[in-house]
Short mmCIF file of C-alpha atoms (C1' of nucleotides) in Angstrom, two decimals:
data_model
loop_
_atom_site.label_atom_id
_atom_site.label_comp_id
_atom_site.label_asym_id
_atom_site.label_seq_id
_atom_site.Cartn_x
_atom_site.Cartn_y
_atom_site.Cartn_z
CA UNK A 6 212.79 92.22 -61.50
CA UNK A 7 213.74 95.18 -59.34
CA UNK A 8 216.57 94.82 -56.79
CA UNK A 9 213.88 94.05 -54.19
CA UNK A 10 214.85 96.88 -51.88
CA UNK A 11 214.12 96.01 -48.27
CA UNK A 12 211.21 97.97 -46.86
CA UNK A 13 212.00 101.16 -45.00
CA UNK A 14 211.04 101.07 -41.34
CA UNK A 15 211.41 103.39 -38.37
CA UNK A 16 214.02 101.04 -36.91
CA UNK A 17 216.14 101.14 -40.06
CA UNK A 18 215.87 104.90 -40.27
CA UNK A 19 217.09 105.32 -36.69
CA UNK A 20 219.90 102.79 -37.08
CA UNK A 21 221.08 104.59 -40.21
CA UNK A 22 220.84 107.91 -38.37
CA UNK A 23 223.02 106.63 -35.54
CA UNK A 24 225.57 105.30 -38.03
CA UNK A 25 225.58 108.63 -39.86
CA UNK A 26 226.15 110.56 -36.65
CA UNK A 27 229.03 108.31 -35.67
CA UNK A 28 230.57 108.79 -39.09
CA UNK A 29 230.17 112.54 -39.51
CA UNK A 30 229.27 113.94 -36.13
CA UNK A 31 225.93 115.38 -35.10
CA UNK A 32 226.36 118.27 -37.52
CA UNK A 33 226.65 115.82 -40.39
CA UNK A 34 223.15 114.46 -39.90
CA UNK A 35 220.56 115.81 -42.33
CA UNK A 36 217.24 114.43 -43.41
CA UNK A 37 218.47 114.41 -46.99
CA UNK A 38 221.64 112.45 -46.24
CA UNK A 39 219.70 110.14 -43.97
CA UNK A 40 217.23 109.46 -46.76
CA UNK A 41 220.07 108.67 -49.14
CA UNK A 42 221.52 106.28 -46.56
CA UNK A 43 218.29 104.29 -46.46
CA UNK A 44 217.95 104.49 -50.24
CA UNK A 45 214.99 106.79 -50.56
CA UNK A 46 214.12 110.46 -51.17
CA UNK A 47 214.15 112.83 -48.21
CA UNK A 48 210.41 113.31 -48.13
CA UNK A 49 209.74 109.60 -47.67
CA UNK A 50 211.28 109.70 -44.22
CA UNK A 51 208.25 111.60 -42.99
CA UNK A 52 206.20 108.45 -43.46
CA UNK A 53 208.20 106.83 -40.67
CA UNK A 54 209.21 109.66 -38.41
CA UNK A 55 207.45 112.96 -37.60
CA UNK A 56 210.51 115.21 -37.92
CA UNK A 57 214.23 115.53 -37.39
CA UNK A 58 213.93 116.05 -33.65
CA UNK A 59 212.21 112.70 -33.34
CA UNK A 60 215.13 111.14 -35.22
CA UNK A 61 217.53 112.58 -32.67
CA UNK A 62 215.36 111.34 -29.80
CA UNK A 63 215.38 107.95 -31.45
CA UNK A 64 219.16 107.93 -31.67
CA UNK A 65 219.43 108.75 -27.95
CA UNK A 66 217.07 105.93 -27.10
CA UNK A 67 219.00 103.52 -29.29
CA UNK A 68 222.22 104.32 -27.42
CA UNK A 69 220.58 103.98 -24.01
CA UNK A 70 219.02 100.68 -25.03
CA UNK A 71 222.57 99.41 -25.54
CA UNK A 72 223.07 99.56 -21.78
CA UNK A 73 223.48 96.03 -20.38
CA UNK A 74 222.27 95.89 -16.77
CA UNK A 75 224.51 93.67 -14.63
CA UNK A 76 223.04 91.09 -12.27
CA UNK A 77 222.97 92.28 -8.63
CA UNK A 78 225.55 90.58 -6.40
CA UNK A 79 224.24 91.75 -3.04
CA UNK A 80 227.18 94.12 -2.44
CA UNK A 81 225.46 97.46 -2.99
CA UNK A 82 228.62 99.43 -3.77
CA UNK A 83 229.73 96.88 -6.34
CA UNK A 84 226.25 96.80 -7.82
CA UNK A 85 226.05 100.57 -8.13
CA UNK A 86 229.52 100.62 -9.65
CA UNK A 87 228.37 98.00 -12.13
CA UNK A 88 225.39 100.10 -13.17
CA UNK A 89 227.56 103.19 -13.53
CA UNK A 90 230.03 101.22 -15.63
CA UNK A 91 227.19 99.95 -17.83
CA UNK A 92 225.97 103.49 -18.42
CA UNK A 93 229.43 104.78 -19.23
CA UNK A 94 230.17 101.85 -21.52
CA UNK A 95 226.93 102.30 -23.45
CA UNK A 96 227.49 106.03 -23.87
CA UNK A 97 231.15 105.92 -24.86
CA UNK A 98 230.46 103.20 -27.39
CA UNK A 99 229.06 105.95 -29.63
CA UNK A 100 231.25 108.97 -28.86
CA UNK A 101 229.57 111.26 -31.37
CA UNK A 102 226.04 110.37 -30.37
CA UNK A 103 226.78 110.28 -26.64
CA UNK A 104 226.29 114.02 -26.29
CA UNK A 105 222.70 113.59 -27.44
CA UNK A 106 221.98 111.07 -24.69
CA UNK A 107 223.68 113.06 -21.96
CA UNK A 108 222.08 116.33 -22.94
CA UNK A 109 218.45 115.25 -23.27
CA UNK A 110 215.99 114.38 -20.58
CA UNK A 111 216.00 110.59 -20.41
CA UNK A 112 212.39 109.51 -20.45
CA UNK A 113 212.45 106.30 -22.42
CA UNK A 114 211.59 102.90 -21.03
CA UNK A 115 215.19 101.82 -21.42
CA UNK A 116 216.34 104.49 -19.01
CA UNK A 117 213.50 103.63 -16.63
CA UNK A 118 214.88 100.11 -16.30
CA UNK A 119 218.29 101.50 -15.34
CA UNK A 120 216.78 103.91 -12.86
CA UNK A 121 214.78 101.12 -11.26
CA UNK A 122 217.85 98.93 -11.00
CA UNK A 123 219.86 101.67 -9.29
CA UNK A 124 217.07 102.55 -6.87
CA UNK A 125 216.55 98.91 -6.07
CA UNK A 126 220.23 98.53 -5.15
CA UNK A 127 220.07 101.63 -2.95
CA UNK A 128 216.87 100.50 -1.22
CA UNK A 129 218.43 97.12 -0.58
CA UNK A 130 221.37 98.91 1.06
CA UNK A 131 219.01 100.55 3.49
CA UNK A 132 218.45 103.94 1.92
CA UNK A 133 214.92 105.34 2.18
CA UNK A 134 212.63 105.85 -0.81
CA UNK A 135 213.48 109.56 -0.90
CA UNK A 136 217.14 109.36 0.02
CA UNK A 137 217.70 106.79 -2.71
CA UNK A 138 216.46 109.31 -5.27
CA UNK A 139 218.87 111.98 -4.04
CA UNK A 140 221.74 109.51 -4.07
CA UNK A 141 220.88 108.35 -7.57
CA UNK A 142 220.66 111.90 -8.87
CA UNK A 143 224.02 112.83 -7.36
CA UNK A 144 225.74 109.84 -8.93
CA UNK A 145 223.98 110.39 -12.25
CA UNK A 146 224.96 114.07 -12.36
CA UNK A 147 228.59 113.11 -11.80
CA UNK A 148 228.30 110.38 -14.40
CA UNK A 149 226.84 112.73 -17.01
CA UNK A 150 229.54 115.32 -16.36
CA UNK A 151 232.39 112.82 -16.54
CA UNK A 152 231.22 111.02 -19.63
CA UNK A 153 230.47 114.33 -21.36
CA UNK A 154 234.04 115.45 -20.71
CA UNK A 155 235.29 112.11 -21.95
CA UNK A 156 233.46 112.07 -25.27
CA UNK A 157 234.02 115.76 -25.92
CA UNK A 158 237.76 115.86 -25.23
CA UNK A 159 240.07 115.54 -28.21
CA UNK A 160 243.43 113.75 -28.31
CA UNK A 161 245.10 116.96 -27.10
CA UNK A 162 243.49 116.41 -23.72
CA UNK A 163 243.19 112.61 -23.67
CA UNK A 164 246.96 112.36 -23.65
CA UNK A 165 246.95 110.67 -27.08
CA UNK A 166 248.82 113.64 -28.57
CA UNK A 167 251.93 114.03 -26.39
CA UNK A 168 253.09 117.11 -28.27
CA UNK A 169 249.84 118.96 -27.62
CA UNK A 170 249.93 117.92 -23.97
CA UNK A 171 253.48 119.24 -23.59
CA UNK A 172 252.44 122.49 -25.21
CA UNK A 173 249.45 122.89 -22.94
CA UNK A 174 251.57 122.10 -19.92
CA UNK A 175 254.10 124.78 -20.82
CA UNK A 176 251.28 127.28 -21.24
CA UNK A 177 249.93 126.49 -17.79
CA UNK A 178 253.36 126.77 -16.18
CA UNK A 179 253.84 130.17 -17.80
CA UNK A 180 250.36 131.38 -16.85
CA UNK A 181 249.91 134.09 -14.22
CA UNK A 182 248.03 131.60 -12.01
CA UNK A 183 250.25 129.99 -9.36
CA UNK A 184 248.02 127.04 -8.45
CA UNK A 185 247.56 126.28 -12.14
CA UNK A 186 251.31 126.30 -12.67
CA UNK A 187 251.91 123.97 -9.73
CA UNK A 188 249.38 121.41 -10.97
CA UNK A 189 250.27 121.87 -14.65
CA UNK A 190 251.60 118.32 -15.18
CA UNK A 191 248.29 116.87 -14.00
CA UNK A 192 246.06 119.46 -15.64
CA UNK A 193 247.59 119.22 -19.08
CA UNK A 194 246.00 115.87 -19.83
CA UNK A 195 243.22 113.72 -18.49
CA UNK A 196 243.05 109.99 -17.82
CA UNK A 197 239.31 109.49 -18.16
CA UNK A 198 239.27 106.06 -16.53
CA UNK A 199 241.09 107.35 -13.49
CA UNK A 200 238.97 110.46 -13.05
CA UNK A 201 235.83 108.40 -13.40
CA UNK A 202 236.97 105.92 -10.77
CA UNK A 203 238.21 108.61 -8.41
CA UNK A 204 234.95 110.55 -8.44
CA UNK A 205 232.73 107.49 -8.26
CA UNK A 206 234.64 106.13 -5.25
CA UNK A 207 234.33 109.53 -3.60
CA UNK A 208 230.57 109.42 -3.98
CA UNK A 209 230.22 105.79 -2.95
CA UNK A 210 232.33 106.35 0.15
CA UNK A 211 230.27 109.36 1.17
CA UNK A 212 227.06 107.39 0.62
CA UNK A 213 228.40 104.52 2.73
CA UNK A 214 229.08 106.97 5.56
CA UNK A 215 225.56 108.37 5.34
CA UNK A 216 224.09 104.91 5.24
CA UNK A 217 225.77 103.63 8.39
CA UNK A 218 224.96 106.85 10.22
CA UNK A 219 221.27 106.60 9.33
CA UNK A 220 221.00 102.95 10.30
CA UNK A 221 222.65 103.66 13.65
CA UNK A 222 220.02 106.30 14.28
CA UNK A 223 217.15 104.03 13.20
CA UNK B 13 223.32 163.48 -41.41
CA UNK B 14 222.91 159.76 -41.12
CA UNK B 15 221.61 158.23 -37.87
CA UNK B 16 225.26 157.81 -36.82
CA UNK B 17 225.02 154.08 -36.30
CA UNK B 18 227.40 152.91 -33.60
CA UNK B 19 230.30 150.96 -35.04
CA UNK B 20 229.99 147.18 -35.09
CA UNK B 21 232.52 145.39 -32.92
CA UNK B 22 233.22 141.81 -31.95
CA UNK B 23 231.96 142.58 -28.44
CA UNK B 24 228.64 143.88 -29.72
CA UNK B 25 228.21 140.95 -32.06
CA UNK B 26 228.75 138.48 -29.21
CA UNK B 27 226.49 140.35 -26.80
CA UNK B 28 223.75 140.40 -29.43
CA UNK B 29 224.30 136.69 -30.07
CA UNK B 30 223.90 135.86 -26.38
CA UNK B 31 220.72 137.94 -26.22
CA UNK B 32 219.38 136.19 -29.32
CA UNK B 33 220.07 132.75 -27.87
CA UNK B 34 218.34 133.65 -24.62
CA UNK B 35 215.32 134.87 -26.57
CA UNK B 36 214.93 132.09 -29.09
CA UNK B 37 217.09 129.21 -27.90
CA UNK B 38 220.26 127.96 -29.52
CA UNK B 39 218.35 126.84 -32.59
CA UNK B 40 217.12 130.40 -33.13
CA UNK B 41 220.62 131.76 -33.67
CA UNK B 42 221.56 132.35 -37.29
CA UNK B 43 224.18 134.58 -38.83
CA UNK B 44 221.44 136.36 -40.75
CA UNK B 45 219.31 137.11 -37.70
CA UNK B 46 222.40 138.07 -35.73
CA UNK B 47 223.37 140.52 -38.45
CA UNK B 48 219.91 142.04 -38.39
CA UNK B 49 220.17 142.40 -34.61
CA UNK B 50 223.34 144.47 -34.93
CA UNK B 51 221.87 146.41 -37.85
CA UNK B 52 223.99 145.11 -40.70
CA UNK B 53 223.91 142.56 -43.53
CA UNK B 54 224.90 138.97 -42.76
CA UNK B 55 228.15 139.10 -44.66
CA UNK B 56 229.50 142.01 -42.64
CA UNK B 57 229.73 139.81 -39.57
CA UNK B 58 232.67 138.02 -41.15
CA UNK B 59 234.70 141.18 -40.69
CA UNK B 60 234.47 140.69 -36.93
CA UNK B 61 234.21 136.98 -36.44
CA UNK B 62 235.63 134.09 -38.48
CA UNK B 63 232.46 131.95 -38.53
CA UNK B 64 229.40 130.83 -36.61
CA UNK B 65 231.33 128.41 -34.43
CA UNK B 66 233.46 131.28 -33.16
CA UNK B 67 230.27 133.14 -32.29
CA UNK B 68 229.15 130.21 -30.16
CA UNK B 69 232.56 129.99 -28.50
CA UNK B 70 232.27 133.69 -27.77
CA UNK B 71 228.87 133.24 -26.16
CA UNK B 72 230.23 130.51 -23.91
CA UNK B 73 233.12 132.73 -22.87
CA UNK B 74 230.76 135.62 -22.17
CA UNK B 75 228.70 133.46 -19.83
CA UNK B 76 231.76 132.13 -18.01
CA UNK B 77 233.13 135.63 -17.66
CA UNK B 78 229.99 136.45 -15.66
CA UNK B 79 231.26 134.18 -12.90
CA UNK B 80 232.08 136.28 -9.80
CA UNK B 81 234.83 134.61 -7.79
CA UNK B 82 234.21 134.95 -4.04
CA UNK B 83 236.98 136.00 -1.66
CA UNK B 84 238.56 133.06 0.18
CA UNK B 85 237.59 132.85 3.85
CA UNK B 86 240.12 130.26 4.95
CA UNK B 87 237.48 127.55 5.46
CA UNK B 88 238.22 125.34 2.47
CA UNK B 89 234.81 123.67 2.32
CA UNK B 90 233.03 126.99 2.43
CA UNK B 91 235.39 128.40 -0.18
CA UNK B 92 234.85 125.48 -2.55
CA UNK B 93 231.11 125.74 -2.03
CA UNK B 94 231.36 129.44 -2.86
CA UNK B 95 233.15 128.72 -6.11
CA UNK B 96 230.65 126.04 -7.04
CA UNK B 97 227.80 128.44 -6.29
CA UNK B 98 229.44 131.11 -8.44
CA UNK B 99 229.70 128.69 -11.35
CA UNK B 100 226.12 127.56 -11.01
CA UNK B 101 224.83 131.11 -10.68
CA UNK B 102 226.71 132.28 -13.76
CA UNK B 103 225.47 129.33 -15.83
CA UNK B 104 221.83 129.42 -14.78
CA UNK B 105 221.66 133.15 -15.38
CA UNK B 106 221.45 132.29 -19.09
CA UNK B 107 219.46 129.07 -19.18
CA UNK B 108 219.41 128.79 -22.96
CA UNK B 109 223.09 129.51 -23.41
CA UNK B 110 224.19 127.43 -20.42
CA UNK B 111 224.23 124.23 -22.45
CA UNK B 112 226.89 125.74 -24.68
CA UNK B 113 229.16 126.44 -21.70
CA UNK B 114 228.65 123.04 -20.10
CA UNK B 115 229.11 121.13 -23.32
CA UNK B 116 232.30 122.73 -24.65
CA UNK B 117 235.83 122.37 -23.46
CA UNK B 118 236.45 125.42 -21.27
CA UNK B 119 239.73 126.89 -22.42
CA UNK B 120 239.24 130.61 -21.98
CA UNK B 121 241.15 132.80 -19.55
CA UNK B 122 237.99 133.35 -17.53
CA UNK B 123 237.68 129.63 -16.82
CA UNK B 124 241.40 129.45 -16.00
CA UNK B 125 240.87 131.97 -13.19
CA UNK B 126 238.13 129.82 -11.72
CA UNK B 127 240.24 126.68 -12.00
CA UNK B 128 243.14 128.42 -10.30
CA UNK B 129 240.92 129.63 -7.48
CA UNK B 130 239.55 126.13 -6.86
CA UNK B 131 242.99 124.50 -6.95
CA UNK B 132 244.36 127.16 -4.63
CA UNK B 133 241.63 126.42 -2.08
CA UNK B 134 242.33 122.70 -2.30
CA UNK B 135 246.09 123.15 -1.97
CA UNK B 136 245.51 125.38 1.04
CA UNK B 137 243.45 122.58 2.59
CA UNK B 138 246.40 120.24 2.30
CA UNK B 139 245.66 118.37 -0.93
CA UNK B 140 248.65 117.62 -3.12
CA UNK B 141 249.17 119.14 -6.58
CA UNK B 142 247.84 116.02 -8.25
CA UNK B 143 245.10 115.13 -5.79
CA UNK B 144 243.74 118.66 -6.05
CA UNK B 145 243.23 118.16 -9.79
CA UNK B 146 241.30 114.91 -9.26
CA UNK B 147 239.16 116.56 -6.59
CA UNK B 148 238.45 119.53 -8.82
CA UNK B 149 237.52 117.33 -11.76
CA UNK B 150 235.16 115.24 -9.66
CA UNK B 151 233.37 118.32 -8.32
CA UNK B 152 233.27 119.93 -11.75
CA UNK B 153 231.82 116.81 -13.36
CA UNK B 154 229.06 116.74 -10.76
CA UNK B 155 228.51 120.46 -11.24
CA UNK B 156 228.21 120.16 -15.00
CA UNK B 157 225.78 117.27 -14.70
CA UNK B 158 223.57 118.99 -12.15
CA UNK B 159 223.44 122.35 -13.88
CA UNK B 160 222.81 120.67 -17.21
CA UNK B 161 219.82 118.86 -15.73
CA UNK B 162 218.65 122.10 -14.17
CA UNK B 163 218.72 124.22 -17.34
CA UNK B 164 217.38 121.44 -19.53
CA UNK B 165 214.41 120.43 -17.37
CA UNK B 166 211.06 121.95 -18.20
CA UNK B 167 208.34 122.99 -15.74
CA UNK B 168 206.97 119.45 -15.86
CA UNK B 169 210.04 118.30 -13.94
CA UNK B 170 210.88 121.45 -11.97
CA UNK B 171 207.62 121.09 -10.07
CA UNK B 172 206.30 124.33 -11.55
CA UNK B 173 203.55 122.42 -13.35
CA UNK B 174 201.77 120.43 -10.60
CA UNK B 175 199.44 118.75 -13.05
CA UNK B 176 202.31 117.37 -15.11
CA UNK B 177 204.06 116.22 -11.94
CA UNK B 178 200.95 114.39 -10.74
CA UNK B 179 200.62 112.75 -14.13
CA UNK B 180 204.24 111.64 -14.16
CA UNK B 181 203.89 110.31 -10.64
CA UNK B 182 200.87 108.23 -11.54
CA UNK B 183 202.75 106.82 -14.51
CA UNK B 184 205.65 105.79 -12.30
CA UNK B 185 203.36 104.17 -9.73
CA UNK B 186 201.69 102.18 -12.49
CA UNK B 187 204.98 101.18 -14.11
CA UNK B 188 206.21 97.58 -13.93
CA UNK B 189 209.24 98.71 -11.92
CA UNK B 190 208.77 98.25 -8.15
CA UNK B 191 211.57 100.53 -6.95
CA UNK B 192 210.38 103.24 -9.33
CA UNK B 193 206.87 102.95 -7.97
CA UNK B 194 208.05 103.19 -4.37
CA UNK B 195 210.07 106.35 -5.03
CA UNK B 196 207.53 107.84 -7.43
CA UNK B 197 206.63 110.86 -5.25
CA UNK B 198 210.29 111.90 -5.16
CA UNK B 199 211.09 110.99 -8.75
CA UNK B 200 208.18 112.84 -10.32
CA UNK B 201 209.72 116.25 -9.77
CA UNK B 202 213.10 117.70 -8.95
CA UNK B 203 214.11 120.45 -6.54
CA UNK B 204 217.30 121.60 -8.22
CA UNK B 205 218.60 123.57 -5.25
CA UNK B 206 218.23 120.58 -2.98
CA UNK B 207 219.83 118.08 -5.36
CA UNK B 208 222.70 120.44 -5.94
CA UNK B 209 223.31 120.88 -2.22
CA UNK B 210 222.92 117.19 -1.48
CA UNK B 211 225.46 116.10 -4.08
CA UNK B 212 227.93 118.86 -3.30
CA UNK B 213 227.87 118.05 0.43
CA UNK B 214 228.40 114.40 -0.41
CA UNK B 215 231.54 115.25 -2.37
CA UNK B 216 232.86 117.74 0.16
CA UNK B 217 232.37 115.27 3.00
CA UNK B 218 234.20 112.56 1.11
CA UNK B 219 237.04 114.95 0.30
CA UNK B 220 237.27 115.96 3.96
CA UNK B 221 237.63 112.31 4.92
CA UNK B 222 240.39 111.77 2.36
CA UNK B 223 242.16 114.93 3.49
CA UNK B 224 242.35 113.99 7.17
CA UNK B 225 243.41 110.44 6.32
CA UNK B 226 246.24 111.67 4.11
CA UNK B 227 247.49 114.19 6.65
CA UNK B 228 247.52 111.49 9.32
CA UNK B 229 249.67 109.37 7.06
CA UNK B 230 252.02 112.27 6.26
"C1'" DA C 15 238.93 148.95 -43.41
"C1'" DC C 16 234.47 147.91 -43.58
"C1'" DC C 17 230.16 147.01 -45.97
"C1'" DT C 18 227.17 144.89 -49.63
"C1'" DG C 19 224.44 142.09 -53.47
"C1'" DA C 20 224.50 138.17 -55.80
"C1'" DA C 21 225.47 133.60 -55.80
"C1'" DC C 22 226.51 128.64 -54.29
"C1'" DA C 23 225.52 124.67 -52.05
"C1'" DC C 24 223.08 123.33 -48.79
"C1'" DC C 25 218.97 122.85 -45.03
"C1'" DG C 26 213.77 121.02 -42.88
"C1'" DT C 27 209.29 120.58 -44.20
"C1'" DT C 28 204.71 120.93 -46.99
"C1'" DC C 29 201.84 119.61 -50.57
"C1'" DA C 30 199.76 117.81 -54.53
"C1'" DA C 31 200.44 114.14 -57.45
"C1'" DG C 32 201.56 109.66 -58.46
"C1'" DT C 33 201.53 104.13 -57.76
"C1'" DA D 14 200.12 102.89 -47.75
"C1'" DC D 15 204.11 104.59 -49.28
"C1'" DC D 16 206.90 107.23 -52.43
"C1'" DT D 17 208.11 111.41 -55.24
"C1'" DG D 18 209.17 116.21 -57.62
"C1'" DA D 19 208.61 120.71 -57.10
"C1'" DA D 20 208.46 124.32 -54.14
"C1'" DC D 21 208.96 127.41 -49.90
"C1'" DA D 22 211.45 129.63 -46.59
"C1'" DC D 23 215.29 129.32 -44.74
"C1'" DC D 24 220.70 128.28 -43.76
"C1'" DG D 25 226.50 129.40 -43.68
"C1'" DT D 26 229.88 131.15 -46.41
"C1'" DT D 27 232.56 133.06 -50.68
"C1'" DC D 28 233.60 136.51 -53.79
"C1'" DA D 29 233.85 140.46 -56.53
"C1'" DA D 30 232.47 145.01 -56.24
"C1'" DG D 31 231.72 149.11 -53.95
"C1'" DT D 32 232.95 153.26 -50.44
#
DNA sequence: ACCTGAACACCGTTCAAGT
DNA sequence: ACCTGAACACCGTTCAAGT
């Protein structure tokens, strides 16, 4: 009686790939190590997946599929915030794999559902079919940029390494750039939650202004 | 008399690396090909550069250094727009290498100059030393997200391939998502200039509102 | 000081051969 | 239908040896 190894499937390959990336970073993912992780020789993977790029696409989709869409409440700003939060939560749950999601064109069904939810909230708020797309793209661009900074920044920037922050701050104060020196205490580290909230509120406020102006015209 | 090969330098290695990336994409960069491009064996590169990661860092710095900071005009919104434009122009000039710049932590002197210029504009507009940092980070996050989308999107999304756009549009219309279907004509392709301007204006408007409210309080 | 050949420990992917 | 060993054409990097 053999150990009755569970059958290899595409799903298992992708799940193992995601785990491997989270453990060793994107660089640490190789078809050979991935094969070992699922208990098979490297060449067997090609029975379940066309190539390595497809594995990476699969990882990105897996992360996006982890996004839990909140129920709409009727308050469009709250609802859009909720969707943004869901995106950020899903992405930061896998810090090493997040870069893959943020960097690739999101074409999967999972991301379509999120897009539809966001557009639906915006339409409900009174934005037109075209304006809603612009609004969504602006918020999404900000979201991608913020989350990318968040998952890419090490403890020296997060504030988790006070010594590194102090060092960086001293460097900025001593730099030949006056505005940099003046803002050094705030530049030396980054509170990701705060920056995310600040920027998102900025965008939501500006959208609210646009919305009321348009509806007054119409 | 030998052909008097010009001496290899770090600068030349990095310039050749950037050219190689623009020609073949980031994947097409290898130490061996890079060595061939500068007319030397692979191992000689290690006399000028510690490893491949340093080469990639160098490429990113080279791209950022191409950013031409505009002279301040005194109109803070215009000045911030000018800086954002300069960043976008520098990044999109090297579409294949742009991802490297947008993805890495920008710590070089060249990026410090840009940061200082932006903070200086914001301080001049009346933002505090801390608020200016939040404002800068919000704009930069949006900028990174937009430019990333721009350099990553193929002709099927740019609108340069009308057939692909029509196909995508039909797919969206036929999708089970109502809001997606309604906005399909605007979702199927992306005018990067327009999205960039839309989002940037949104942020600048919101910052203007914050600015006047703060100064009324103060 | 700078270059090189040979070598090491890896890659992704193909293909013919097995069951 | 799925797995495998051997092989191909690559990688980044080290090291001892050359000039």
